[in-house]
Amino acid sequence: MTPSTSLLLLLLLGLSQAHPLTEEGSVAEAQADRDDTVDIGTRILTSNNATDEILLEGDMLAPRTRNAMRCWYQNCLWEKASDGLVTIPFTVSSDFTSSERQRIEDAMEAFHSGTCLRFVPRQKEYDYISTENYGGCFSFLGRTGGRQVLSLKRRGCLYHGIIQHEINHALGFQHEQTRSDRDDYVKINWENIKPQMFYNFYKRATDNLNTPYDYSSIMHYGRRAFSIQYGKDSITPNPDPDVQIGQRQGMSYWDIRRINLLYGC
């Protein structure tokens, strides 16, 4: 092999490593889903640092037409049809690559196997979820009517569990660590939280659907959500402080069960 041929091969190898023959983020995001130990709360809050949206508890858009923290009874649920299915139209922004769109649709389709929810591409429906590449991971709480934004920033939000977390907000579910009976199961370490962030941990008058507190819920933030500094836990499970919280692999058994209870599946 001549020196010029060797040089050409090295250049081609360098280019292939700098520009892999896959769509942007597809392999990296999938690998991170499997290997990354960063909890869901940290992922979401870090991704939302730069947004100028008014967010409640880090990732819920403040609605303009009703109480921000209430999603009760039928006033903000997606409608069930006569066939027993709850059909939720959606669109996905052209900002996403085909592989990124597939990740979003895969997360949606995971709801189909265990619940009566069905996410379908929008035709002409008035109420629908508009999935956008905005400045973070966030959603409205429950159905708000008309075009309803669900933001999944391309860099930081396209993880299976985070997509499902934001979809659950759009279905009407709040964070597990703010449910009405949380003090029996976790301790909020107020001394490790900035006073201006206290409101993110106020308990809500939630309908817990007669289900147990779920440390493994996709809606539970991790230990250091809104922590005043690294290494200081804002949330400690009780009575066992070693219980894992903040997983982002996907919905737990009770996450699925609650969807079925709330929507009468």
XYZ file of C-alpha atoms in Angstrom:
265
model
C 0.000 0.000 0.000
C 1.434 3.359 -1.049
C 1.805 6.244 1.436
C -0.811 8.259 -0.469
C -3.302 5.379 -0.262
C -2.711 4.992 3.474
C -3.261 8.719 3.996
C -6.527 8.579 2.031
C -7.798 5.662 4.124
C -6.969 7.490 7.359
C -8.835 10.576 6.161
C -11.892 8.513 5.217
C -11.822 6.773 8.613
C -11.677 10.122 10.393
C -14.617 11.445 8.410
C -16.695 8.360 9.133
C -16.088 8.768 12.857
C -16.890 12.471 12.797
C -20.074 11.941 10.738
C -21.552 8.505 11.523
C -24.024 7.130 8.983
C -27.018 7.415 11.300
C -29.554 10.166 11.827
C -28.612 12.726 14.432
C -29.064 11.490 17.986
C -30.632 8.125 17.144
C -27.896 5.811 18.458
C -26.655 8.162 21.174
C -30.117 8.698 22.674
C -30.926 4.985 22.625
C -27.624 4.160 24.324
C -28.224 6.842 26.959
C -31.627 5.367 27.729
C -29.932 2.079 28.617
C -26.795 3.289 30.369
C -27.354 6.757 31.821
C -28.135 6.805 35.544
C -29.240 10.456 35.674
C -32.714 10.570 37.221
C -35.744 11.866 35.358
C -36.106 15.029 37.438
C -32.522 16.103 36.827
C -32.865 15.410 33.111
C -36.048 17.453 32.794
C -34.984 20.381 34.976
C -31.593 20.639 33.268
C -33.245 20.680 29.856
C -35.644 23.401 31.007
C -32.994 25.745 32.421
C -32.971 28.032 29.391
C -36.701 28.208 28.673
C -38.601 31.446 29.207
C -41.910 29.629 29.720
C -43.731 29.908 33.054
C -43.474 26.359 34.374
C -45.008 24.863 37.497
C -43.010 22.166 39.314
C -40.420 22.431 36.584
C -42.317 21.136 33.556
C -46.040 22.010 33.613
C -47.214 24.969 31.573
C -49.478 27.350 33.479
C -52.905 27.251 31.772
C -54.742 30.449 30.972
C -58.304 29.269 31.485
C -58.480 27.242 34.711
C -56.821 26.493 38.031
C -53.250 25.491 37.233
C -53.075 22.614 39.671
C -56.477 20.968 39.218
C -57.458 18.330 36.725
C -60.486 16.624 38.225
C -63.490 14.667 36.969
C -64.229 15.127 33.253
C -63.298 18.779 32.744
C -59.794 18.121 31.466
C -59.840 14.488 30.362
C -59.656 13.313 26.782
C -63.010 12.000 25.626
C -63.897 8.325 25.435
C -65.757 7.141 22.344
C -68.680 4.704 22.254
C -66.262 1.876 21.426
C -64.523 2.392 24.793
C -61.348 3.867 23.316
C -59.897 7.267 24.191
C -58.521 8.613 20.921
C -55.927 11.401 21.205
C -54.920 13.079 17.929
C -51.338 14.327 17.675
C -48.902 16.005 15.339
C -45.092 15.928 15.374
C -43.057 18.916 14.237
C -40.962 18.612 11.087
C -38.023 19.783 13.244
C -37.582 16.167 14.328
C -35.704 13.635 12.225
C -37.454 10.433 11.216
C -35.637 8.482 13.952
C -36.591 11.078 16.562
C -40.190 10.979 15.406
C -40.062 7.199 15.743
C -38.884 7.496 19.354
C -41.816 9.785 20.125
C -44.308 7.473 18.445
C -42.826 4.409 20.163
C -43.361 6.071 23.556
C -46.958 6.848 22.594
C -47.626 3.342 21.334
C -46.523 1.922 24.693
C -49.817 3.294 26.061
C -51.781 1.209 23.564
C -50.910 -2.232 24.905
C -52.033 -1.685 28.509
C -54.714 0.994 28.336
C -57.703 2.124 26.252
C -55.760 5.172 25.012
C -54.942 5.442 21.328
C -52.659 8.133 19.932
C -53.477 8.739 16.270
C -52.144 11.202 13.676
C -54.378 14.263 13.561
C -56.747 14.695 10.649
C -59.024 17.694 11.265
C -59.756 17.271 14.980
C -60.010 20.474 17.001
C -58.404 19.100 20.193
C -54.975 17.608 19.655
C -51.435 17.366 21.039
C -48.833 19.288 19.058
C -45.392 17.806 19.754
C -42.777 20.538 19.303
C -39.023 21.067 19.522
C -39.212 24.007 21.927
C -36.846 25.050 24.731
C -37.355 22.140 27.107
C -39.488 19.193 28.249
C -42.939 20.415 29.310
C -46.679 20.055 28.831
C -50.024 21.409 29.956
C -51.868 19.516 32.689
C -54.751 17.597 31.118
C -56.721 18.460 27.977
C -56.951 22.215 27.545
C -58.819 22.374 24.236
C -57.599 23.173 20.745
C -53.917 22.902 19.895
C -52.106 21.691 23.003
C -48.315 21.996 23.054
C -46.140 19.170 24.323
C -42.511 20.274 24.117
C -39.670 17.771 23.682
C -36.407 19.560 23.020
C -34.248 17.507 20.687
C -31.257 17.799 22.999
C -32.246 16.450 26.405
C -35.888 15.349 26.182
C -36.021 12.486 23.685
C -35.775 9.682 26.207
C -38.515 7.063 26.415
C -39.408 7.792 30.035
C -39.296 11.580 29.672
C -41.625 11.462 26.666
C -44.054 9.308 28.676
C -43.721 11.629 31.684
C -44.811 14.656 29.646
C -47.605 12.685 27.971
C -48.893 11.714 31.415
C -49.117 15.400 32.308
C -51.143 15.930 29.130
C -53.445 13.128 30.307
C -54.057 14.923 33.612
C -51.498 13.387 35.991
C -49.391 15.387 38.422
C -46.044 14.592 40.030
C -45.987 11.760 42.529
C -43.970 13.705 45.112
C -46.686 16.389 45.381
C -49.663 14.064 45.914
C -51.793 14.695 48.994
C -50.429 11.839 51.139
C -46.768 12.163 50.200
C -45.596 13.056 53.736
C -46.196 9.446 54.758
C -43.730 8.236 52.130
C -41.113 10.930 51.493
C -39.497 13.690 53.487
C -39.068 17.074 51.816
C -35.767 18.550 53.004
C -36.748 22.211 52.951
C -33.326 23.283 54.232
C -31.794 21.961 50.985
C -34.175 23.897 48.724
C -34.023 27.551 47.751
C -36.980 29.381 49.357
C -38.120 30.691 45.981
C -38.431 27.042 44.855
C -40.603 25.919 47.800
C -43.801 26.163 45.755
C -42.634 23.263 43.598
C -43.069 20.954 46.604
C -46.429 22.121 47.911
C -48.855 19.245 48.272
C -51.787 19.168 45.867
C -55.370 18.122 46.488
C -54.914 15.133 44.221
C -57.283 12.298 43.454
C -55.040 9.330 44.197
C -57.592 6.863 42.774
C -57.194 4.607 45.827
C -53.753 3.544 44.626
C -50.588 3.290 46.744
C -47.753 5.780 46.681
C -45.416 4.698 43.902
C -41.676 5.343 44.266
C -41.166 3.773 40.829
C -43.674 6.022 39.057
C -42.484 7.737 35.902
C -44.033 10.851 37.504
C -41.695 10.854 40.522
C -38.761 13.275 40.484
C -35.363 12.242 41.793
C -33.691 13.061 45.094
C -32.083 16.350 44.076
C -34.905 18.134 42.260
C -34.581 21.896 42.886
C -31.732 21.212 45.339
C -29.804 24.210 46.598
C -26.487 22.579 45.657
C -25.064 19.360 44.285
C -25.014 16.546 46.826
C -27.906 17.930 48.874
C -31.060 15.820 48.616
C -34.360 17.650 48.405
C -36.413 14.440 48.627
C -35.725 11.460 50.908
C -37.859 8.301 50.808
C -39.367 7.345 54.156
C -38.904 5.085 56.075
C -36.293 3.484 53.792
C -33.988 6.260 52.520
C -32.335 3.901 50.031
C -35.439 3.346 47.893
C -34.838 4.341 44.282
C -36.844 7.314 42.998
C -36.746 9.160 39.705
C -36.455 6.283 37.213
C -36.994 7.147 33.552
C -37.127 3.783 31.799
C -40.894 3.845 31.363
C -44.276 3.652 33.066
C -44.627 1.529 36.183
C -47.439 -0.919 36.904
C -49.280 1.724 38.929
C -48.800 4.392 36.263
C -50.669 2.155 33.844
C -53.229 1.164 36.430
C -54.027 4.798 37.214
C -54.592 5.619 33.546
C -57.087 2.777 33.384
C -58.845 3.959 36.542
C -58.972 7.617 35.534
C -60.235 6.912 32.024
C -62.428 3.952 32.921
C -60.584 1.497 30.690
